[in-house]
Short mmCIF file of C-alpha atoms in Angstrom, two decimals:
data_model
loop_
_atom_site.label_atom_id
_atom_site.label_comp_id
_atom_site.label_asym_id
_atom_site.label_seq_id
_atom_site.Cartn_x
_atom_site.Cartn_y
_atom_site.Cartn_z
CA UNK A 1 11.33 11.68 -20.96
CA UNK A 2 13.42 12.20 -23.97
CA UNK A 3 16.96 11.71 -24.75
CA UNK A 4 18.91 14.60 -24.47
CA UNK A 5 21.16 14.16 -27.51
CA UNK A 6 22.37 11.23 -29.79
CA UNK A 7 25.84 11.49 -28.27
CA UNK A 8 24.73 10.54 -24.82
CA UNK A 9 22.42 8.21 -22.73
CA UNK A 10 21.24 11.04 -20.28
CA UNK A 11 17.22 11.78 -20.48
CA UNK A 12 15.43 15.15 -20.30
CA UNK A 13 13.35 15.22 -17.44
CA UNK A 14 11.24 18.03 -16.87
CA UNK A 15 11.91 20.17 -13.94
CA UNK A 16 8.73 19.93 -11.96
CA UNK A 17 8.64 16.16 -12.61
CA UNK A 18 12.81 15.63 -11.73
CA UNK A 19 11.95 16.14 -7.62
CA UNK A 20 8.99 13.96 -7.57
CA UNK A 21 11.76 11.27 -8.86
CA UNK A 22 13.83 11.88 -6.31
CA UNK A 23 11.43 11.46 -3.69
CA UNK A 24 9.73 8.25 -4.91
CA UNK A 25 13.73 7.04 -5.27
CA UNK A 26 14.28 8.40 -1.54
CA UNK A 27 10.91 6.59 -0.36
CA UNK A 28 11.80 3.61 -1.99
CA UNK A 29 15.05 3.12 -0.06
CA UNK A 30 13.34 4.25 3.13
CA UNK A 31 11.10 0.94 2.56
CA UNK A 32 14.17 -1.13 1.41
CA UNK A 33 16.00 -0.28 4.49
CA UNK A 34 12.72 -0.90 6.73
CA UNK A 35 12.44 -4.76 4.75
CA UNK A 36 16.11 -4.78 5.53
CA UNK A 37 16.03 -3.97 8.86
CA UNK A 38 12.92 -6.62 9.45
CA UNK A 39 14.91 -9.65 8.02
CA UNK A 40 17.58 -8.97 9.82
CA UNK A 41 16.02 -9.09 13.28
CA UNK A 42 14.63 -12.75 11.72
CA UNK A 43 18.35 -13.46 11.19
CA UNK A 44 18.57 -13.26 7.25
CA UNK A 45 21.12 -10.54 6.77
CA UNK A 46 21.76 -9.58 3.00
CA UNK A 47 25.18 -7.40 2.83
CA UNK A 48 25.25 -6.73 -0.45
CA UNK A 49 21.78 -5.32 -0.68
CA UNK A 50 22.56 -3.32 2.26
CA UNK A 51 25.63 -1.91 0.58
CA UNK A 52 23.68 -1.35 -2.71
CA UNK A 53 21.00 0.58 -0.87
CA UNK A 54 23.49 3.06 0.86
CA UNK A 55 25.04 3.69 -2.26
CA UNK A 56 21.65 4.45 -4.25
CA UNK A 57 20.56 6.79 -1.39
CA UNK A 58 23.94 8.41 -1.17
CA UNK A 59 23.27 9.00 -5.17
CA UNK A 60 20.10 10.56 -4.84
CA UNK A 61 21.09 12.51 -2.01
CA UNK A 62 23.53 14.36 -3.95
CA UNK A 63 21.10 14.62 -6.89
CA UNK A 64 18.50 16.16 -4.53
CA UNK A 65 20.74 18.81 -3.10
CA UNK A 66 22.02 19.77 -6.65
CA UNK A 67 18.70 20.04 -8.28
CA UNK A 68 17.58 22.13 -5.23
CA UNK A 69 20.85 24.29 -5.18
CA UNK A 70 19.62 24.72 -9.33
CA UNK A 71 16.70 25.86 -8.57
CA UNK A 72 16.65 28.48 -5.68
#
């Protein structure tokens, strides 16, 4: 990974590497949720990370579907 230009913080990814990202950031929240959902059944509930998760997941979701609807 690169940066793209001086004038911005963004990094070049390359294309066949940008999905596998994606998925390891979609299988991470997968196991964050499953930790999650274990404490909470042990009555340790942690709102904030909850809300945190659900917002990175909503993040990659859209990046997903608009790297995939940039490369059909």
């Amino acid at each position: 990974m690169t940066p793209k230009d001086d004038k911005t913080d963004e990094l070049c990814i390359p294309k066949d590497e940008a999905c596998d990202y994606l998925k390891f950031g979609l299988d991470a929240a997968d196991f964050i949720d499953t930790e999650l959902a274990n404490l909470k059944e042990q009555g340790i509930l942690l709102p904030e990370i909850e809300g945190r998760v659900k917002k990175m997941r909503r993040k990659l979701k859209a990046a997903e579907k608009k790297w995939e609807l940039s490369h059909e």
